[in-house]
Coordinates of C-alpha atoms in Angstrom, one line a residue:
M18 CA 118.6 68.3 -91.6
S19 CA 120.8 71.3 -91.9
I20 CA 119.4 74.8 -91.4
R21 CA 120.8 77.8 -93.2
I22 CA 121.8 80.5 -90.8
T23 CA 121.8 84.0 -92.4
Q24 CA 123.2 87.2 -91.2
G25 CA 119.7 88.6 -90.8
L26 CA 118.7 85.7 -88.5
I27 CA 121.8 86.1 -86.5
Y28 CA 121.2 89.9 -86.1
G29 CA 117.5 89.5 -85.2
N30 CA 118.3 86.9 -82.6
Y31 CA 121.0 89.1 -81.2
V32 CA 118.7 92.1 -80.9
N33 CA 116.0 90.1 -79.2
Q34 CA 118.4 88.7 -76.6
M35 CA 119.9 92.1 -75.9
Q36 CA 116.5 93.7 -75.5
S37 CA 115.3 90.9 -73.3
S38 CA 118.3 91.0 -70.9
L39 CA 118.3 94.8 -70.9
A40 CA 114.6 94.9 -70.1
A41 CA 115.1 92.6 -67.2
Y42 CA 118.0 94.6 -66.0
M43 CA 116.1 97.9 -66.3
N44 CA 113.1 96.4 -64.5
S45 CA 115.3 95.5 -61.6
A46 CA 116.9 98.9 -61.6
E47 CA 113.4 100.5 -61.5
Q48 CA 112.5 98.3 -58.5
G49 CA 115.7 99.4 -56.8
S50 CA 114.9 103.1 -57.3
T51 CA 111.2 102.8 -56.2
Q52 CA 111.8 100.1 -53.6
K53 CA 108.6 98.5 -55.0
K54 CA 108.5 95.2 -56.8
I55 CA 105.2 96.0 -58.6
N56 CA 105.3 99.3 -60.4
T57 CA 102.8 98.8 -63.2
P58 CA 99.8 96.5 -63.5
S59 CA 101.7 94.4 -66.1
D60 CA 104.3 93.5 -63.5
D61 CA 101.7 91.5 -61.6
P62 CA 98.0 92.1 -62.3
A63 CA 96.8 90.0 -59.3
G64 CA 99.3 91.7 -57.0
M65 CA 98.3 95.2 -58.3
Y66 CA 94.6 94.4 -57.5
T67 CA 95.6 93.4 -54.0
I68 CA 97.7 96.6 -53.6
L69 CA 94.9 98.8 -54.7
N70 CA 92.4 97.2 -52.3
L71 CA 94.9 97.5 -49.4
R72 CA 95.5 101.2 -50.3
N73 CA 91.8 101.9 -50.3
T74 CA 91.5 100.2 -46.9
Q75 CA 94.4 102.2 -45.6
T76 CA 92.9 105.5 -46.7
Y77 CA 89.5 104.5 -45.1
N78 CA 91.4 103.6 -41.9
K79 CA 93.1 107.0 -41.9
R80 CA 89.8 108.7 -42.3
L81 CA 88.3 106.8 -39.4
M82 CA 91.3 107.6 -37.2
S83 CA 90.9 111.3 -38.1
N84 CA 87.2 111.0 -37.2
C85 CA 88.1 109.5 -33.8
D86 CA 90.5 112.3 -33.2
T87 CA 87.9 115.0 -34.0
A88 CA 85.2 113.1 -31.9
K89 CA 87.6 113.0 -29.0
G90 CA 88.1 116.8 -29.2
W91 CA 84.3 117.4 -29.1
L92 CA 83.7 114.9 -26.3
N93 CA 86.7 115.9 -24.2
L94 CA 85.5 119.5 -24.2
E95 CA 81.9 118.6 -23.5
D96 CA 83.1 116.4 -20.6
K97 CA 85.1 119.2 -19.2
V98 CA 82.1 121.5 -19.3
L99 CA 79.6 119.0 -17.8
A100 CA 81.8 117.2 -15.3
T101 CA 84.0 120.0 -14.0
Q102 CA 83.1 123.5 -14.9
L103 CA 79.3 123.4 -14.6
P104 CA 79.1 121.5 -11.3
T105 CA 81.5 124.1 -9.8
V106 CA 79.1 126.9 -10.8
I107 CA 76.1 125.0 -9.5
T108 CA 77.8 124.4 -6.2
S109 CA 78.5 128.1 -5.8
I110 CA 74.8 128.9 -6.5
K111 CA 73.7 126.3 -4.0
E112 CA 75.9 127.9 -1.3
L113 CA 74.2 131.3 -2.1
A114 CA 70.8 129.6 -2.0
E115 CA 71.6 128.3 1.5
Q116 CA 72.5 131.8 2.7
A117 CA 69.4 133.3 1.1
S118 CA 67.1 130.7 2.7
T119 CA 68.1 131.9 6.2
G120 CA 65.2 133.6 7.9
T121 CA 67.4 136.4 9.3
Y122 CA 68.4 137.7 5.9
T123 CA 66.8 141.0 4.9
A124 CA 65.5 142.1 1.5
V125 CA 68.7 144.2 1.0
Q126 CA 70.9 141.1 1.7
R127 CA 68.9 139.0 -0.8
R128 CA 69.3 141.7 -3.4
E129 CA 73.1 141.6 -2.9
I130 CA 73.0 137.8 -3.3
A131 CA 70.9 138.3 -6.5
F132 CA 73.7 140.3 -8.0
Q133 CA 76.1 137.4 -7.5
V134 CA 73.6 134.9 -8.9
R135 CA 73.1 137.0 -12.0
Q136 CA 76.8 136.7 -12.6
Q137 CA 76.7 133.0 -12.1
F138 CA 73.7 132.8 -14.5
G139 CA 76.0 134.5 -17.0
S140 CA 78.7 131.9 -16.3
V141 CA 76.2 129.1 -17.0
L142 CA 75.2 130.9 -20.2
N143 CA 78.8 131.1 -21.3
L144 CA 79.3 127.4 -20.6
A145 CA 76.2 126.6 -22.6
N146 CA 77.6 128.6 -25.5
T147 CA 81.0 126.8 -25.4
E148 CA 82.7 126.5 -28.8
F149 CA 84.9 123.8 -30.3
N150 CA 87.1 125.0 -33.2
G151 CA 84.7 127.9 -33.7
K152 CA 81.6 125.7 -33.6
S153 CA 78.9 125.9 -30.9
L154 CA 79.1 122.7 -28.8
F155 CA 75.5 122.5 -27.9
A156 CA 73.6 124.0 -30.8
G157 CA 73.3 121.0 -33.2
H158 CA 73.8 121.7 -36.8
K159 CA 73.3 125.5 -36.2
Y160 CA 76.9 125.5 -34.8
N161 CA 77.7 128.8 -36.4
E162 CA 75.3 130.5 -34.0
L163 CA 75.2 130.7 -30.2
A164 CA 73.2 127.9 -28.6
F165 CA 71.5 130.2 -26.2
Q166 CA 70.5 133.9 -25.9
E167 CA 69.6 135.6 -22.7
G168 CA 66.0 136.7 -22.4
L169 CA 63.0 137.1 -20.2
A170 CA 60.3 134.7 -19.1
L171 CA 57.3 134.5 -16.7
S172 CA 56.7 132.4 -13.7
S173 CA 53.9 132.2 -11.2
K174 CA 52.5 129.9 -8.4
D175 CA 48.9 130.7 -9.4
E176 CA 47.5 127.6 -11.1
S177 CA 45.6 129.4 -13.9
W178 CA 48.5 131.6 -14.8
N179 CA 51.0 128.8 -14.3
T180 CA 49.3 126.5 -16.8
Q181 CA 49.3 129.0 -19.6
I182 CA 52.8 130.2 -18.8
A183 CA 54.2 126.7 -19.0
L184 CA 52.4 126.1 -22.3
G185 CA 54.0 129.2 -23.7
N186 CA 50.7 131.0 -24.3
Y187 CA 52.3 134.4 -24.1
K188 CA 54.9 136.6 -25.8
I189 CA 57.4 138.8 -24.0
E190 CA 59.5 141.6 -25.4
G191 CA 62.0 144.1 -23.9
N192 CA 64.8 144.0 -21.3
A193 CA 64.9 144.3 -17.5
D194 CA 67.8 144.7 -15.2
T195 CA 65.8 143.4 -12.2
T196 CA 62.8 141.2 -11.6
I197 CA 59.4 142.8 -12.3
A198 CA 56.3 141.5 -10.6
F199 CA 52.8 142.3 -11.9
Q200 CA 49.3 141.6 -10.6
I201 CA 45.8 142.0 -12.1
V202 CA 43.9 144.6 -10.1
S203 CA 40.2 143.7 -10.0
D204 CA 37.3 143.4 -7.5
D205 CA 35.8 140.5 -9.3
S206 CA 36.8 137.0 -10.3
G207 CA 36.6 135.8 -13.9
T208 CA 38.8 135.1 -16.9
F209 CA 41.2 137.5 -18.3
Q210 CA 39.0 138.1 -21.4
E211 CA 35.8 138.4 -19.4
L212 CA 37.2 141.1 -17.1
Y213 CA 38.7 143.0 -20.0
D214 CA 35.5 142.9 -22.0
A215 CA 33.6 144.1 -18.9
G216 CA 35.1 147.5 -19.2
G217 CA 38.9 147.3 -19.3
L218 CA 41.3 145.6 -17.0
K219 CA 43.9 147.2 -14.8
Y220 CA 47.1 145.7 -13.6
R221 CA 50.0 147.0 -11.4
W222 CA 53.7 146.3 -11.5
T223 CA 56.7 146.7 -9.2
K224 CA 60.5 146.5 -9.6
D225 CA 61.4 146.7 -5.9
G226 CA 59.6 143.7 -4.5
G227 CA 56.3 145.5 -3.7
E228 CA 57.6 148.6 -2.0
T229 CA 56.2 150.8 -4.8
W230 CA 53.6 150.0 -7.4
I231 CA 52.6 151.6 -10.8
E232 CA 49.1 151.0 -12.1
N233 CA 48.2 150.7 -15.8
T234 CA 45.4 149.5 -18.1
V235 CA 45.6 146.4 -20.2
M236 CA 45.7 147.4 -23.9
E237 CA 45.0 145.6 -27.2
S238 CA 47.7 145.3 -29.8
S239 CA 48.2 143.5 -33.1
E240 CA 51.1 142.3 -35.3
I241 CA 51.3 141.3 -38.9
N242 CA 53.8 138.6 -39.8
E243 CA 55.7 138.1 -43.1
A244 CA 52.9 136.0 -44.5
G245 CA 50.4 138.8 -43.9
D246 CA 48.7 137.1 -40.9
T247 CA 47.4 139.3 -38.2
Y248 CA 47.8 138.3 -34.5
K249 CA 46.0 140.1 -31.7
Y250 CA 47.2 140.4 -28.1
Y251 CA 46.2 141.8 -24.8
T252 CA 49.3 143.7 -23.8
L253 CA 50.7 144.6 -20.4
D254 CA 53.6 147.1 -20.4
C255 CA 55.9 147.1 -17.3
D256 CA 58.6 149.6 -17.6
G257 CA 59.3 148.9 -21.3
V258 CA 58.8 145.1 -20.9
S259 CA 55.7 144.0 -22.8
V260 CA 53.8 140.9 -21.9
K261 CA 51.3 139.8 -24.6
I262 CA 48.5 137.3 -24.0
P263 CA 47.1 136.0 -27.3
K264 CA 43.6 137.2 -28.1
D265 CA 43.3 135.9 -31.7
T266 CA 45.8 133.7 -33.6
P267 CA 45.5 130.9 -36.2
D268 CA 45.9 128.5 -33.3
Y269 CA 43.5 130.3 -30.9
P270 CA 40.8 132.2 -32.8
E271 CA 38.9 134.6 -30.5
S272 CA 35.9 132.3 -30.6
S273 CA 37.9 129.2 -29.5
V274 CA 37.2 127.8 -26.0
L275 CA 41.0 127.1 -25.8
N276 CA 42.0 130.8 -26.3
P277 CA 44.5 131.5 -23.5
A278 CA 42.8 134.7 -22.5
K279 CA 39.6 132.6 -21.8
L280 CA 41.6 130.1 -19.6
I281 CA 43.4 132.5 -17.3
N282 CA 41.2 132.8 -14.2
I283 CA 42.0 136.0 -12.3
T284 CA 42.2 135.9 -8.5
P285 CA 41.2 139.5 -7.3
V286 CA 44.1 141.2 -5.7
G287 CA 42.6 144.6 -4.9
D288 CA 44.5 147.8 -4.2
S289 CA 45.0 147.3 -0.4
E290 CA 47.7 144.6 -0.6
G291 CA 51.1 146.2 -1.0
Y292 CA 53.1 143.0 -1.1
V293 CA 54.3 140.5 -3.6
D294 CA 52.7 137.2 -2.6
A295 CA 53.6 134.0 -4.6
N296 CA 50.1 132.6 -4.1
D297 CA 47.9 135.6 -4.9
G298 CA 48.2 135.7 -8.7
T299 CA 51.5 137.5 -8.8
V300 CA 53.4 136.9 -12.0
Y301 CA 57.2 137.4 -12.2
I302 CA 59.2 138.7 -15.1
R303 CA 62.7 137.3 -14.6
P304 CA 65.7 136.2 -16.7
T305 CA 66.0 132.9 -18.6
A306 CA 67.8 131.7 -21.7
Y307 CA 66.3 130.9 -25.1
Y308 CA 67.6 128.0 -27.1
Q309 CA 68.6 128.9 -30.7
G310 CA 69.9 125.6 -31.9
D311 CA 68.5 122.4 -33.5
V312 CA 66.3 119.9 -31.8
N313 CA 65.6 116.2 -32.5
D314 CA 62.0 116.0 -31.4
E315 CA 60.1 118.4 -33.7
L316 CA 58.7 118.6 -37.2
Q317 CA 58.7 122.2 -38.5
I318 CA 56.0 123.5 -40.9
T319 CA 56.7 126.4 -43.4
Y320 CA 53.8 128.0 -45.3
M321 CA 54.5 129.5 -48.7
G322 CA 51.7 131.5 -50.4
T323 CA 48.9 129.9 -48.4
G324 CA 47.9 133.1 -46.7
S325 CA 46.4 133.4 -43.2
G326 CA 43.8 131.0 -41.8
V327 CA 45.8 127.8 -42.6
S328 CA 47.6 125.7 -40.1
A329 CA 49.0 122.2 -40.3
E330 CA 50.6 119.5 -38.2
A331 CA 52.8 116.7 -39.5
F332 CA 53.2 113.1 -38.2
G333 CA 55.7 110.5 -39.1
S334 CA 59.5 109.8 -39.4
F335 CA 60.8 112.2 -42.0
S336 CA 64.4 111.8 -43.2
G337 CA 64.4 115.1 -45.2
N338 CA 62.2 117.9 -46.4
T339 CA 58.9 117.2 -48.0
L340 CA 57.0 119.8 -50.1
I341 CA 53.3 119.7 -50.7
R342 CA 51.8 121.7 -53.5
F343 CA 48.1 122.4 -54.1
D344 CA 47.8 122.1 -57.8
E345 CA 44.3 123.5 -58.2
G346 CA 44.0 125.3 -55.0
L347 CA 41.8 124.1 -52.1
S348 CA 38.3 125.4 -51.6
F349 CA 37.1 126.1 -48.1
N350 CA 33.6 124.8 -49.0
N351 CA 34.8 121.6 -50.8
T352 CA 37.8 120.0 -49.1
V353 CA 37.3 116.5 -50.6
T354 CA 38.2 117.5 -54.2
C355 CA 41.8 118.3 -53.3
H356 CA 44.4 118.0 -56.1
W357 CA 47.9 118.1 -54.8
S358 CA 51.5 116.9 -55.5
Y359 CA 54.5 116.3 -53.3
S360 CA 58.3 116.5 -53.7
T361 CA 61.0 115.0 -51.6
D362 CA 63.9 116.6 -53.4
N363 CA 63.1 120.3 -52.6
G364 CA 60.9 120.8 -55.7
L365 CA 63.2 119.3 -58.4
N366 CA 60.7 116.5 -59.1
W367 CA 57.0 116.4 -58.2
V368 CA 54.8 113.3 -57.8
K369 CA 51.0 113.7 -58.3
A370 CA 49.3 112.2 -55.3
S371 CA 47.2 109.2 -56.1
A372 CA 45.8 108.8 -52.6
T373 CA 42.4 110.4 -51.7
P374 CA 42.7 113.0 -48.9
M375 CA 40.9 112.0 -45.8
V376 CA 38.5 114.4 -44.2
V377 CA 39.5 114.4 -40.5
S378 CA 36.9 117.0 -39.4
D379 CA 34.1 118.6 -41.4
E380 CA 33.5 121.1 -38.6
E381 CA 37.1 122.3 -38.4
K382 CA 37.7 121.8 -42.1
S383 CA 40.6 119.5 -41.6
I384 CA 42.0 117.1 -44.2
R385 CA 44.8 114.5 -44.0
L386 CA 47.2 114.2 -46.9
P387 CA 49.4 111.1 -47.0
V388 CA 53.1 111.7 -48.0
P389 CA 56.2 109.4 -47.9
D390 CA 57.2 108.6 -44.3
G391 CA 54.0 110.0 -42.8
Y392 CA 51.1 112.4 -43.3
I393 CA 50.0 116.0 -42.6
D394 CA 46.8 117.3 -41.3
V395 CA 45.8 120.7 -42.8
N396 CA 43.3 122.9 -41.1
I397 CA 41.5 125.3 -43.4
T398 CA 39.5 128.4 -42.5
R399 CA 39.8 130.0 -46.0
D400 CA 40.6 129.1 -49.6
I401 CA 44.2 128.0 -50.4
P402 CA 45.5 129.6 -53.6
I403 CA 46.6 127.5 -56.5
N404 CA 50.3 126.4 -56.5
S405 CA 50.7 127.4 -52.8
Q406 CA 52.9 125.1 -50.8
I407 CA 53.5 123.7 -47.4
M408 CA 56.9 122.3 -46.4
I409 CA 57.6 119.7 -43.7
H410 CA 61.1 119.8 -42.5
P411 CA 62.5 117.7 -39.7
E412 CA 65.1 119.1 -37.4
D413 CA 68.2 117.0 -36.7
A414 CA 70.6 118.2 -34.0
N415 CA 73.0 115.3 -34.0
I416 CA 76.5 115.7 -35.3
E417 CA 77.8 112.2 -36.0
Y418 CA 81.2 110.8 -36.9
E419 CA 81.9 107.3 -38.2
I420 CA 84.5 105.8 -35.8
T421 CA 84.5 102.2 -37.1
K422 CA 82.9 100.7 -40.3
D423 CA 79.2 101.6 -40.4
T424 CA 79.3 102.7 -36.7
F425 CA 78.5 106.3 -35.9
I426 CA 78.4 108.2 -32.6
T427 CA 76.9 111.5 -31.8
V428 CA 79.5 113.9 -30.4
N429 CA 77.4 117.0 -29.5
G430 CA 74.8 117.7 -26.9
V431 CA 71.4 119.3 -27.6
G432 CA 71.5 122.4 -25.4
K433 CA 67.9 122.5 -24.4
D434 CA 68.0 118.9 -23.3
I435 CA 71.0 119.6 -21.0
F436 CA 70.6 123.2 -19.8
G437 CA 66.8 123.7 -20.3
G438 CA 65.7 127.2 -20.8
Y439 CA 63.0 128.3 -23.3
V440 CA 62.2 127.7 -26.9
T441 CA 60.2 130.0 -29.2
D442 CA 57.4 128.7 -31.3
F443 CA 56.3 129.6 -34.9
Y444 CA 54.3 132.5 -33.6
G445 CA 57.1 133.9 -31.4
N446 CA 55.5 132.7 -28.2
S447 CA 57.7 131.3 -25.4
R448 CA 57.5 127.8 -24.1
A449 CA 59.6 126.3 -21.3
V450 CA 61.6 123.1 -21.9
F451 CA 60.3 120.0 -20.2
H452 CA 62.9 117.3 -20.3
G453 CA 60.2 114.6 -19.9
G454 CA 58.1 116.0 -22.7
M455 CA 55.2 118.5 -22.6
P456 CA 52.5 117.7 -19.9
E457 CA 49.2 116.4 -21.1
L458 CA 46.2 118.7 -20.7
N459 CA 42.6 118.1 -20.0
A460 CA 40.3 118.3 -23.0
D461 CA 39.3 121.9 -22.3
G462 CA 43.0 122.9 -21.9
T463 CA 42.5 124.0 -18.3
G464 CA 44.9 121.7 -16.4
L465 CA 47.0 118.5 -16.3
V466 CA 45.5 115.1 -16.7
G467 CA 45.6 113.3 -13.3
E468 CA 48.0 115.8 -11.7
N469 CA 48.1 119.0 -9.9
N470 CA 48.9 122.1 -12.0
T471 CA 51.8 123.0 -9.7
A472 CA 53.7 120.3 -11.6
F473 CA 54.0 122.9 -14.3
N474 CA 56.2 125.0 -12.1
D475 CA 58.4 122.1 -11.2
Q476 CA 60.4 121.9 -14.4
E477 CA 62.9 119.4 -13.1
N478 CA 66.4 119.6 -14.4
N479 CA 65.7 122.9 -16.3
L480 CA 68.8 124.6 -15.0
F481 CA 68.2 128.0 -16.6
E482 CA 64.6 128.1 -15.2
I483 CA 65.8 127.1 -11.8
I484 CA 68.4 129.9 -11.6
G485 CA 65.9 132.4 -13.2
D486 CA 63.3 131.6 -10.6
F487 CA 65.9 131.9 -7.9
I488 CA 66.9 135.4 -9.1
G489 CA 63.2 136.3 -9.1
A490 CA 62.8 135.0 -5.5
L491 CA 65.9 136.9 -4.4
E492 CA 64.9 140.2 -6.0
T493 CA 61.4 140.0 -4.5
N494 CA 62.6 138.9 -1.1
N495 CA 60.8 135.5 -1.3
Q496 CA 62.4 133.2 1.3
D497 CA 60.2 130.2 0.4
G498 CA 61.4 130.5 -3.3
C499 CA 65.0 130.5 -2.1
Q500 CA 64.4 127.3 -0.1
E501 CA 62.8 125.6 -3.1
T502 CA 65.8 126.4 -5.2
L503 CA 68.0 124.2 -3.0
V504 CA 66.0 121.1 -3.7
K505 CA 65.7 121.9 -7.4
L506 CA 69.4 122.6 -7.8
T507 CA 70.3 119.2 -6.2
K508 CA 68.1 117.4 -8.8
A509 CA 69.6 119.5 -11.6
E510 CA 73.1 118.7 -10.4
E511 CA 72.3 114.9 -10.5
Y512 CA 70.9 115.3 -14.0
I513 CA 74.0 117.1 -15.2
L514 CA 76.1 114.3 -13.7
M515 CA 74.1 111.8 -15.6
Q516 CA 74.7 113.7 -18.9
S517 CA 78.4 113.9 -18.2
T518 CA 78.4 110.1 -17.5
K519 CA 77.0 109.6 -21.0
V520 CA 79.7 111.7 -22.5
G521 CA 82.4 109.8 -20.5
G522 CA 81.0 106.5 -21.9
L523 CA 81.3 107.9 -25.4
E524 CA 84.8 109.0 -24.8
N525 CA 85.8 105.4 -23.7
R526 CA 84.1 104.0 -26.8
V527 CA 86.1 106.4 -29.1
D528 CA 89.3 105.4 -27.3
V529 CA 88.7 101.7 -27.8
A530 CA 87.8 102.4 -31.5
Y531 CA 91.0 104.4 -31.9
D532 CA 93.1 101.5 -30.4
V533 CA 91.4 99.0 -32.8
L534 CA 92.1 101.3 -35.8
T535 CA 95.7 101.7 -34.7
S536 CA 96.2 97.9 -34.7
Q537 CA 94.4 97.6 -38.1
K538 CA 96.7 100.3 -39.5
T539 CA 99.8 98.3 -38.5
D540 CA 98.3 95.1 -40.0
I541 CA 97.4 96.8 -43.3
S542 CA 100.9 98.3 -43.6
E543 CA 102.5 94.9 -43.0
R544 CA 100.3 93.2 -45.6
L545 CA 100.9 96.0 -48.1
S546 CA 104.6 95.8 -47.5
Y547 CA 104.6 92.0 -48.1
V548 CA 102.8 92.4 -51.4
E549 CA 104.4 95.6 -52.7
D550 CA 107.9 96.2 -51.2
I551 CA 111.1 94.7 -52.7
D552 CA 113.5 92.3 -51.0
L553 CA 116.8 94.3 -51.2
T554 CA 119.0 91.2 -50.8
E555 CA 117.2 89.4 -53.6
L556 CA 117.2 92.5 -55.8
L557 CA 121.0 93.0 -55.5
V558 CA 121.6 89.4 -56.5
N559 CA 119.3 89.7 -59.5
L560 CA 120.9 93.0 -60.5
Q561 CA 124.4 91.4 -60.4
R562 CA 123.2 88.3 -62.4
Q563 CA 121.3 90.5 -65.0
Q564 CA 124.3 92.8 -65.4
I565 CA 126.5 89.8 -66.2
T566 CA 123.9 88.3 -68.5
Y567 CA 123.6 91.6 -70.5
Q568 CA 127.4 91.9 -70.8
T569 CA 127.7 88.3 -71.9
V570 CA 125.1 88.9 -74.6
L571 CA 126.9 92.0 -75.9
Q572 CA 130.3 90.3 -76.0
S573 CA 129.1 87.1 -77.7
A574 CA 127.1 89.0 -80.2
S575 CA 130.1 91.2 -81.0
K576 CA 132.2 88.2 -81.8
I577 CA 129.6 86.4 -83.9
M578 CA 128.7 89.5 -85.8
N579 CA 132.4 90.1 -86.8
L580 CA 132.5 86.7 -88.6
S581 CA 132.3 86.9 -92.4
L582 CA 133.1 84.7 -95.4
A583 CA 135.4 87.4 -96.6
N584 CA 137.7 86.4 -93.7
Y585 CA 138.4 83.1 -95.5
L586 CA 138.9 84.3 -99.0

């Protein structure tokens, strides 16, 4: 059967062949210019899917390698501080302690050594405030602030004073360029508050190790915080340095048997003794450092609109802030009918609590409110206004970097857990750092359970406290205190070595992760190149063949399109 071939059919077929060969030729030319054999999804949909996945993996790998590089920077600097610089300073202080422990040294010589130790104390403070790329190395997420600030603290060998000092049941304000010692002057034994209420209480203080004394009378003072709460103190002023013993606070109302002023038993000193004796009730005001950064072991409570007379304690494992709102207020006389809501997104959304609050103590007006991840005990001594709030906010000091898939490491140290020092509580009172946790007290708050109270004074591994006590011993010519420093410094040095060993282990872990990521980077690049990159030899052959094909189509089409019946007439 014959088929009629028209000029239109010939022309259409010619154009299709020309466009097809030209498209193939241009596609090869594009591959030559980009060096990629897949330039659009239509070139190879399955191949493009593989390329996109590999590129995502490549980007993720680069981010992990960058994290490793940053983590190594943090850890290398931390290792340098803990393994090299800090031990050098501690060794220097130990040498000075050995000299000061010699029985032939005089008070003047020990004061000269004290000047050197104060400079070494400053060196330790500088190391504790080391920065990496402008960020404080040991302050947790508060890295824009210094981890530590120099301040003052108290120490004593007297059991009664020592217990309350270690618990932080005092507040100290002012500055001192040398150690100040003070003693309560009384002819009778009794508690701080009993002797004060009996007609005033006198004390004396010295700045020269007991050569001269100045006598004053304990005074009462009070402060009002931002929430309008009033705090009352017994105040001792020693040359511009004020030591305040709480008389009445939300934690320790004046009637409480646990009020610090009721627990400090005074050993009479009398006016005849002109010496500073570590065992006769002498209390020392000497330097220390206060930690300003984040911690991992505390839940903070913030009160908003509750007024005074309200305190709370949270328990649980909180991953973020939790707000508690008293929707209809809370009556002091009716704690069971509590209507409240909670929010875990900083107040954007509120959930009305369906659980019934538990009355923990009718006598103390304490109720327990369950919330996600834990609960909070609220102690009430007055009505809580409607819509007032309490916020539970956990502190997190760890700065973490992902070094391999779903594997994170902490690159920073928590300053108080390494250097020790003091922390300040909600009421501004000072509490020494115990690396093993706070000691457990007897039910009446008067001493340690199963241990001697002198354990309070042995805050092992608290480097700032050890050096601060050493300065106090030097400036009051206390040879025994200098000898004790040697033993404590040896333990602290071992503790610092242990901390640097942990950092070294993390450094090795990051190095291994970086090596693994480097190998993965090479593997991903090779796989991506296999799928995506063009074979130049094959491309040149294809270009030559497609060029010839296109020229052939043009020439043959030109000859055919020139044919016409008019040529045969």
